[in-house]
């Protein structure tokens, strides 16, 4: 969407995702003015030094009052407060989106604060890393990954289109979903796998970790993720995550009984089913 | 151990682990004669073409009757039958080891078949891949990884020393453990993570897999593992695996309750604990 452009951007939260967005925006729209909003002066200075932002702000009201676009990149449970500060000052044609990993809660908060006619659409750019902080930011973090947009029937169509054009320009593949379906899907393909990495990391006793090899390293890589960000993800996706954890517990219980009873055929069949689905998914 | 050498080797099972052992043995002892034993002519021909073996056999008795060393590389539940065929023909100074991922069961089988004075020591070279078959074999598969040896008080010391020298020569770091401690440790750092990859692969419903990103790919990579090999691993490590699955289920239940009750502090603290242990383990 080369005709689409951006002049003033406000990025709230200048960590890995916010910092990478700043670098990507600068690469695609070198003339854009990027305001960074953060809680800590040090983080803002880091993002500035990196070239991810042009201005540093400890509060969102000033930059949001003269912006085309606000991008919320803090942990999701901080969004409500940010939206409350943005609402009174946002210019008429400006719009707001986010990079949060859960959508139903965020969409509901935005509706509460900005109203149904509010110029907000939820985005979940499915890119990231277990590393935290702007120092790991990369201009190409978003490139080639999927971005889920979750417009509702009341979302202004031009806001959804602008968000789509924005993520498209950053090299993402946009898909639209309703917030609930999105949250149920990511509970199973992202949130539960993530917490499992933590629980697996805590499973070995004493010196047992000495025998950990590459398989274990791979299964626990996500345990390095930012605890604050993931706490908020889990707490804004309670029912889908608990449902998925229930199903996983049940599957573990079934497998345990197959092992205990020595049911070789059923165990092999389960492993084969997983192998087949993995290969199909890999396109093999 | 450059003084240690090998002339006739018998590799039973010419898949990834057996084939890689053949390539590594040839690299270190170019004059060694390597006999391959397999169930299928096609696998044997593949290993021969690759240079992993010099001779093909559908039964173990002939090559085992004139060997210095038998290396068992089949799925572990096939070991007993192999040991029974080897026992009557094994030359007096020859010795037997294996590459199986569980040790208490294998050590007990070897004692039953070969007797306490039998020239067997259990090995678990902790190297591998989720790929199956000699076509993925590599001469350096074992290099730099840990090999656990599980001698018992009755194991002939020269057999343990020969096995240690053998794996040392292949570039492995040898450690000795008792079979039970080994099995309890690998249940937690290998077997449970492995089955979790399968269960996570089967958790998403319908089109939910469309949203799977790199985190999910990493958490399910092990689901590609060979179902037959892993079936045998689980069935020869029943109690440690079931214990570990029980502990994991309990941890999942606890986390689920924290999420359901919205206990932000306890959730963050758990995630932080996992992050800290991961970083310590990485040596960060």
mmCIF file of C-alpha atoms in Angstrom, chain A:
data_model
loop_
_atom_site.group_PDB
_atom_site.id
_atom_site.type_symbol
_atom_site.label_atom_id
_atom_site.label_comp_id
_atom_site.label_asym_id
_atom_site.label_seq_id
_atom_site.Cartn_x
_atom_site.Cartn_y
_atom_site.Cartn_z
ATOM 1 C CA UNK A 1 0.000 0.000 0.000
ATOM 2 C CA UNK A 2 2.534 2.546 -1.142
ATOM 3 C CA UNK A 3 -0.012 5.399 -1.239
ATOM 4 C CA UNK A 4 -0.608 5.025 2.509
ATOM 5 C CA UNK A 5 1.662 7.094 4.681
ATOM 6 C CA UNK A 6 2.211 8.196 8.267
ATOM 7 C CA UNK A 7 3.607 11.450 9.653
ATOM 8 C CA UNK A 8 3.240 11.476 13.437
ATOM 9 C CA UNK A 9 3.328 8.226 15.365
ATOM 10 C CA UNK A 10 3.095 7.711 19.117
ATOM 11 C CA UNK A 11 4.557 4.464 20.442
ATOM 12 C CA UNK A 12 3.556 3.686 24.043
ATOM 13 C CA UNK A 13 6.033 1.250 25.578
ATOM 14 C CA UNK A 14 9.490 1.177 24.015
ATOM 15 C CA UNK A 15 10.563 -2.403 24.681
ATOM 16 C CA UNK A 16 11.273 -5.089 22.106
ATOM 17 C CA UNK A 17 7.958 -4.690 20.248
ATOM 18 C CA UNK A 18 7.690 -0.914 20.508
ATOM 19 C CA UNK A 19 11.353 -0.376 19.677
ATOM 20 C CA UNK A 20 11.154 -2.697 16.683
ATOM 21 C CA UNK A 21 8.014 -0.900 15.470
ATOM 22 C CA UNK A 22 9.888 2.411 15.692
ATOM 23 C CA UNK A 23 12.816 1.072 13.675
ATOM 24 C CA UNK A 24 10.478 -0.439 11.064
ATOM 25 C CA UNK A 25 8.419 2.769 10.782
ATOM 26 C CA UNK A 26 11.589 4.795 10.295
ATOM 27 C CA UNK A 27 12.768 2.410 7.591
ATOM 28 C CA UNK A 28 9.474 2.631 5.675
ATOM 29 C CA UNK A 29 8.622 6.299 6.303
ATOM 30 C CA UNK A 30 11.943 8.081 6.901
ATOM 31 C CA UNK A 31 10.138 11.438 7.274
ATOM 32 C CA UNK A 32 7.794 10.215 10.059
ATOM 33 C CA UNK A 33 8.150 11.818 13.506
ATOM 34 C CA UNK A 34 8.060 9.122 16.185
ATOM 35 C CA UNK A 35 7.189 9.973 19.804
ATOM 36 C CA UNK A 36 8.093 7.366 22.410
ATOM 37 C CA UNK A 37 6.222 7.099 25.714
ATOM 38 C CA UNK A 38 7.664 5.095 28.605
ATOM 39 C CA UNK A 39 7.659 4.705 32.366
ATOM 40 C CA UNK A 40 11.418 4.928 32.712
ATOM 41 C CA UNK A 41 13.718 7.615 31.363
ATOM 42 C CA UNK A 42 16.466 5.020 30.850
ATOM 43 C CA UNK A 43 14.326 2.891 28.501
ATOM 44 C CA UNK A 44 13.367 5.992 26.529
ATOM 45 C CA UNK A 45 16.987 7.049 26.241
ATOM 46 C CA UNK A 46 17.914 3.569 25.021
ATOM 47 C CA UNK A 47 15.222 3.696 22.327
ATOM 48 C CA UNK A 48 16.305 7.187 21.318
ATOM 49 C CA UNK A 49 19.951 6.167 21.042
ATOM 50 C CA UNK A 50 18.890 3.235 18.886
ATOM 51 C CA UNK A 51 17.001 5.537 16.520
ATOM 52 C CA UNK A 52 13.663 3.884 17.306
ATOM 53 C CA UNK A 53 12.074 7.172 18.477
ATOM 54 C CA UNK A 54 12.623 10.917 17.991
ATOM 55 C CA UNK A 55 11.042 12.239 21.196
ATOM 56 C CA UNK A 56 10.826 10.972 24.773
ATOM 57 C CA UNK A 57 7.693 11.340 26.928
ATOM 58 C CA UNK A 58 6.820 10.027 30.385
ATOM 59 C CA UNK A 59 3.088 10.650 29.735
ATOM 60 C CA UNK A 60 1.020 9.946 26.637
ATOM 61 C CA UNK A 61 -1.276 13.028 26.562
ATOM 62 C CA UNK A 62 1.072 15.479 24.846
ATOM 63 C CA UNK A 63 2.223 13.311 21.942
ATOM 64 C CA UNK A 64 -1.246 11.745 21.541
ATOM 65 C CA UNK A 65 -2.769 15.204 21.056
ATOM 66 C CA UNK A 66 -0.883 15.697 17.810
ATOM 67 C CA UNK A 67 -0.542 12.200 16.376
ATOM 68 C CA UNK A 68 -1.884 10.263 13.396
ATOM 69 C CA UNK A 69 -1.542 6.918 15.097
ATOM 70 C CA UNK A 70 -1.053 5.570 18.621
ATOM 71 C CA UNK A 71 0.528 2.134 18.919
ATOM 72 C CA UNK A 72 0.098 0.516 22.362
ATOM 73 C CA UNK A 73 3.091 -1.721 23.120
ATOM 74 C CA UNK A 74 3.020 -2.002 26.937
ATOM 75 C CA UNK A 75 1.908 -5.131 28.810
ATOM 76 C CA UNK A 76 -1.818 -5.428 27.997
ATOM 77 C CA UNK A 77 -3.208 -4.681 31.438
ATOM 78 C CA UNK A 78 -1.751 -1.157 31.201
ATOM 79 C CA UNK A 79 -3.821 -0.402 28.063
ATOM 80 C CA UNK A 80 -6.921 0.807 29.930
ATOM 81 C CA UNK A 81 -5.060 3.562 31.731
ATOM 82 C CA UNK A 82 -3.354 4.607 28.485
ATOM 83 C CA UNK A 83 -6.668 4.698 26.612
ATOM 84 C CA UNK A 84 -8.163 6.888 29.357
ATOM 85 C CA UNK A 85 -5.323 9.361 28.952
ATOM 86 C CA UNK A 86 -5.506 9.285 25.157
ATOM 87 C CA UNK A 87 -9.317 9.590 24.815
ATOM 88 C CA UNK A 88 -9.709 13.309 25.666
ATOM 89 C CA UNK A 89 -6.844 14.511 23.438
ATOM 90 C CA UNK A 90 -6.835 12.277 20.346
ATOM 91 C CA UNK A 91 -7.197 14.283 17.077
ATOM 92 C CA UNK A 92 -10.377 13.520 15.124
ATOM 93 C CA UNK A 93 -8.809 11.503 12.287
ATOM 94 C CA UNK A 94 -6.163 9.742 14.382
ATOM 95 C CA UNK A 95 -6.534 6.070 15.278
ATOM 96 C CA UNK A 96 -5.234 3.652 17.888
ATOM 97 C CA UNK A 97 -4.104 0.048 17.743
ATOM 98 C CA UNK A 98 -1.967 -2.249 19.851
ATOM 99 C CA UNK A 99 0.405 -5.199 19.666
ATOM 100 C CA UNK A 100 -1.128 -7.212 22.522
ATOM 101 C CA UNK A 101 -1.319 -11.003 22.480
ATOM 102 C CA UNK A 102 -4.929 -11.136 23.729
ATOM 103 C CA UNK A 103 -7.786 -9.347 22.043
ATOM 104 C CA UNK A 104 -11.270 -9.779 23.622
ATOM 105 C CA UNK A 105 -10.244 -7.997 26.828
ATOM 106 C CA UNK A 106 -8.438 -5.188 24.980
ATOM 107 C CA UNK A 107 -11.309 -4.658 22.541
ATOM 108 C CA UNK A 108 -13.774 -4.482 25.455
ATOM 109 C CA UNK A 109 -11.577 -1.939 27.302
ATOM 110 C CA UNK A 110 -11.272 0.218 24.177
ATOM 111 C CA UNK A 111 -15.036 0.151 23.703
ATOM 112 C CA UNK A 112 -15.590 1.154 27.334
ATOM 113 C CA UNK A 113 -13.136 4.026 27.163
ATOM 114 C CA UNK A 114 -13.428 5.277 23.558
ATOM 115 C CA UNK A 115 -17.037 4.259 22.889
ATOM 116 C CA UNK A 116 -18.369 2.144 20.021
ATOM 117 C CA UNK A 117 -17.533 4.822 17.500
ATOM 118 C CA UNK A 118 -14.000 4.986 18.946
ATOM 119 C CA UNK A 119 -11.149 4.913 16.459
ATOM 120 C CA UNK A 120 -9.546 1.723 17.751
ATOM 121 C CA UNK A 121 -8.909 -1.644 16.182
ATOM 122 C CA UNK A 122 -7.115 -4.539 17.872
ATOM 123 C CA UNK A 123 -3.935 -5.913 16.273
ATOM 124 C CA UNK A 124 -1.822 -8.888 17.205
ATOM 125 C CA UNK A 125 1.365 -8.905 15.163
ATOM 126 C CA UNK A 126 2.570 -12.465 15.797
ATOM 127 C CA UNK A 127 6.235 -11.634 16.054
ATOM 128 C CA UNK A 128 8.495 -11.408 19.038
ATOM 129 C CA UNK A 129 11.226 -13.144 20.899
ATOM 130 C CA UNK A 130 11.889 -14.362 24.415
ATOM 131 C CA UNK A 131 14.241 -11.375 24.775
ATOM 132 C CA UNK A 132 13.065 -8.209 26.467
ATOM 133 C CA UNK A 133 13.897 -4.578 25.883
ATOM 134 C CA UNK A 134 14.604 -2.160 23.073
ATOM 135 C CA UNK A 135 18.231 -3.311 22.924
ATOM 136 C CA UNK A 136 16.975 -6.453 21.134
ATOM 137 C CA UNK A 137 14.767 -4.412 18.768
ATOM 138 C CA UNK A 138 15.126 -5.080 15.032
ATOM 139 C CA UNK A 139 13.677 -3.217 12.050
ATOM 140 C CA UNK A 140 12.693 -6.553 10.473
ATOM 141 C CA UNK A 141 11.078 -8.164 13.547
ATOM 142 C CA UNK A 142 7.613 -7.971 11.983
ATOM 143 C CA UNK A 143 8.577 -8.934 8.440
ATOM 144 C CA UNK A 144 6.991 -12.063 7.027
ATOM 145 C CA UNK A 145 4.917 -12.841 10.135
ATOM 146 C CA UNK A 146 1.128 -12.910 10.479
ATOM 147 C CA UNK A 147 -0.803 -9.989 11.975
ATOM 148 C CA UNK A 148 -4.298 -10.713 13.264
ATOM 149 C CA UNK A 149 -6.716 -7.760 13.182
ATOM 150 C CA UNK A 150 -9.889 -8.042 15.253
ATOM 151 C CA UNK A 151 -12.371 -5.400 14.017
ATOM 152 C CA UNK A 152 -15.919 -5.591 15.421
ATOM 153 C CA UNK A 153 -19.129 -4.784 13.554
ATOM 154 C CA UNK A 154 -18.952 -1.272 15.008
ATOM 155 C CA UNK A 155 -15.278 -0.560 14.210
ATOM 156 C CA UNK A 156 -14.925 2.340 11.701
ATOM 157 C CA UNK A 157 -13.931 0.628 8.427
ATOM 158 C CA UNK A 158 -11.297 3.270 7.630
ATOM 159 C CA UNK A 159 -9.535 2.449 10.933
ATOM 160 C CA UNK A 160 -9.354 -1.249 10.078
ATOM 161 C CA UNK A 161 -8.100 -0.390 6.590
ATOM 162 C CA UNK A 162 -5.485 2.002 7.910
ATOM 163 C CA UNK A 163 -4.222 -0.609 10.388
ATOM 164 C CA UNK A 164 -4.079 -3.215 7.634
ATOM 165 C CA UNK A 165 -2.148 -0.855 5.379
ATOM 166 C CA UNK A 166 0.221 -0.049 8.242
ATOM 167 C CA UNK A 167 1.096 -3.679 9.032
ATOM 168 C CA UNK A 168 1.192 -4.554 5.324
ATOM 169 C CA UNK A 169 3.789 -1.844 4.824
ATOM 170 C CA UNK A 170 5.853 -3.399 7.623
ATOM 171 C CA UNK A 171 5.879 -6.668 5.684
ATOM 172 C CA UNK A 172 3.184 -8.527 7.635
ATOM 173 C CA UNK A 173 0.484 -10.857 6.330
ATOM 174 C CA UNK A 174 -2.817 -9.539 7.770
ATOM 175 C CA UNK A 175 -5.798 -11.729 8.627
ATOM 176 C CA UNK A 176 -9.088 -10.708 10.275
ATOM 177 C CA UNK A 177 -10.671 -12.691 13.092
ATOM 178 C CA UNK A 178 -13.201 -12.008 15.813
ATOM 179 C CA UNK A 179 -11.512 -11.355 19.180
ATOM 180 C CA UNK A 180 -12.912 -14.492 20.864
ATOM 181 C CA UNK A 181 -11.756 -16.897 18.152
ATOM 182 C CA UNK A 182 -8.351 -15.250 18.173
ATOM 183 C CA UNK A 183 -8.014 -15.665 21.925
ATOM 184 C CA UNK A 184 -9.093 -19.317 21.902
ATOM 185 C CA UNK A 185 -6.596 -20.087 19.130
ATOM 186 C CA UNK A 186 -3.613 -18.317 20.708
ATOM 187 C CA UNK A 187 -4.374 -19.946 24.076
ATOM 188 C CA UNK A 188 -3.544 -23.263 22.398
ATOM 189 C CA UNK A 189 -0.782 -22.319 19.946
ATOM 190 C CA UNK A 190 0.975 -19.748 22.118
ATOM 191 C CA UNK A 191 -0.090 -19.178 25.735
ATOM 192 C CA UNK A 192 -0.229 -22.781 26.938
ATOM 193 C CA UNK A 193 3.008 -23.746 25.121
ATOM 194 C CA UNK A 194 4.608 -20.719 26.784
ATOM 195 C CA UNK A 195 3.621 -21.620 30.339
ATOM 196 C CA UNK A 196 4.561 -25.236 29.671
ATOM 197 C CA UNK A 197 8.114 -24.076 28.963
ATOM 198 C CA UNK A 198 8.149 -22.533 32.444
ATOM 199 C CA UNK A 199 6.680 -25.623 34.122
ATOM 200 C CA UNK A 200 9.110 -27.953 32.292
ATOM 201 C CA UNK A 201 12.004 -25.763 33.357
ATOM 202 C CA UNK A 202 10.909 -26.225 36.984
ATOM 203 C CA UNK A 203 10.294 -29.996 36.719
ATOM 204 C CA UNK A 204 13.830 -31.461 37.076
ATOM 205 C CA UNK A 205 15.146 -31.872 40.620
ATOM 206 C CA UNK A 206 18.594 -31.064 42.016
ATOM 207 C CA UNK A 207 21.342 -32.149 39.642
ATOM 208 C CA UNK A 208 18.960 -33.695 37.102
ATOM 209 C CA UNK A 209 19.358 -30.603 34.906
ATOM 210 C CA UNK A 210 22.964 -31.712 34.305
ATOM 211 C CA UNK A 211 21.591 -34.265 31.835
ATOM 212 C CA UNK A 212 19.550 -31.727 29.865
ATOM 213 C CA UNK A 213 20.407 -31.815 26.147
ATOM 214 C CA UNK A 214 19.245 -29.918 23.069
ATOM 215 C CA UNK A 215 15.677 -31.276 23.242
ATOM 216 C CA UNK A 216 15.226 -29.806 26.723
ATOM 217 C CA UNK A 217 16.817 -26.507 25.688
ATOM 218 C CA UNK A 218 14.337 -26.191 22.840
ATOM 219 C CA UNK A 219 11.351 -27.070 25.033
ATOM 220 C CA UNK A 220 12.292 -24.441 27.651
ATOM 221 C CA UNK A 221 13.489 -21.563 25.472
ATOM 222 C CA UNK A 222 10.226 -19.673 26.006
ATOM 223 C CA UNK A 223 10.750 -19.747 29.787
ATOM 224 C CA UNK A 224 13.002 -16.730 29.216
ATOM 225 C CA UNK A 225 9.988 -14.607 28.240
ATOM 226 C CA UNK A 226 9.181 -11.423 30.157
ATOM 227 C CA UNK A 227 7.234 -12.438 33.325
ATOM 228 C CA UNK A 228 5.276 -9.166 33.478
ATOM 229 C CA UNK A 229 4.131 -9.337 29.872
ATOM 230 C CA UNK A 230 3.133 -12.987 30.172
ATOM 231 C CA UNK A 231 1.358 -12.436 33.479
ATOM 232 C CA UNK A 232 -0.854 -9.894 31.712
ATOM 233 C CA UNK A 233 -1.450 -12.185 28.741
ATOM 234 C CA UNK A 234 -2.652 -14.995 31.013
ATOM 235 C CA UNK A 235 -4.835 -12.663 33.090
ATOM 236 C CA UNK A 236 -6.552 -11.211 30.018
ATOM 237 C CA UNK A 237 -7.224 -14.649 28.512
ATOM 238 C CA UNK A 238 -8.424 -16.562 31.561
ATOM 239 C CA UNK A 239 -11.136 -18.822 30.165
ATOM 240 C CA UNK A 240 -9.452 -19.917 26.909
ATOM 241 C CA UNK A 241 -6.161 -20.592 28.748
ATOM 242 C CA UNK A 242 -7.858 -22.511 31.587
ATOM 243 C CA UNK A 243 -9.862 -24.547 29.057
ATOM 244 C CA UNK A 244 -6.721 -25.432 27.135
ATOM 245 C CA UNK A 245 -4.855 -26.307 30.373
ATOM 246 C CA UNK A 246 -7.776 -28.561 31.327
ATOM 247 C CA UNK A 247 -7.623 -30.357 27.985
ATOM 248 C CA UNK A 248 -3.856 -30.726 28.299
ATOM 249 C CA UNK A 249 -4.191 -32.134 31.839
ATOM 250 C CA UNK A 250 -6.732 -34.641 30.594
ATOM 251 C CA UNK A 251 -4.427 -35.675 27.744
ATOM 252 C CA UNK A 252 -1.530 -36.102 30.197
ATOM 253 C CA UNK A 253 -3.747 -38.227 32.442
ATOM 254 C CA UNK A 254 -4.776 -40.446 29.531
ATOM 255 C CA UNK A 255 -1.199 -40.933 28.383
ATOM 256 C CA UNK A 256 -0.073 -41.692 31.936
ATOM 257 C CA UNK A 257 -2.651 -44.466 32.185
ATOM 258 C CA UNK A 258 -1.543 -45.918 28.840
ATOM 259 C CA UNK A 259 2.049 -45.995 30.079
ATOM 260 C CA UNK A 260 1.124 -47.418 33.471
ATOM 261 C CA UNK A 261 -0.954 -50.174 31.879
ATOM 262 C CA UNK A 262 1.721 -50.900 29.239
ATOM 263 C CA UNK A 263 -0.572 -50.309 26.266
ATOM 264 C CA UNK A 264 2.157 -50.288 23.600
ATOM 265 C CA UNK A 265 -0.206 -50.060 20.662
ATOM 266 C CA UNK A 266 -2.165 -47.053 21.962
ATOM 267 C CA UNK A 267 1.049 -45.211 22.944
ATOM 268 C CA UNK A 268 2.588 -45.732 19.516
ATOM 269 C CA UNK A 269 -0.657 -44.647 17.863
ATOM 270 C CA UNK A 270 -0.738 -41.412 19.889
ATOM 271 C CA UNK A 271 2.903 -40.620 19.063
ATOM 272 C CA UNK A 272 2.202 -41.381 15.407
ATOM 273 C CA UNK A 273 -0.811 -39.044 15.433
ATOM 274 C CA UNK A 274 1.360 -36.212 16.765
ATOM 275 C CA UNK A 275 4.112 -36.975 14.259
ATOM 276 C CA UNK A 276 1.618 -36.983 11.387
ATOM 277 C CA UNK A 277 0.060 -33.658 12.415
ATOM 278 C CA UNK A 278 3.501 -32.087 12.847
ATOM 279 C CA UNK A 279 4.569 -33.241 9.391
ATOM 280 C CA UNK A 280 1.342 -32.027 7.780
ATOM 281 C CA UNK A 281 1.766 -28.700 9.502
ATOM 282 C CA UNK A 282 5.379 -28.469 8.283
ATOM 283 C CA UNK A 283 4.056 -29.128 4.772
ATOM 284 C CA UNK A 284 6.069 -32.372 4.545
#
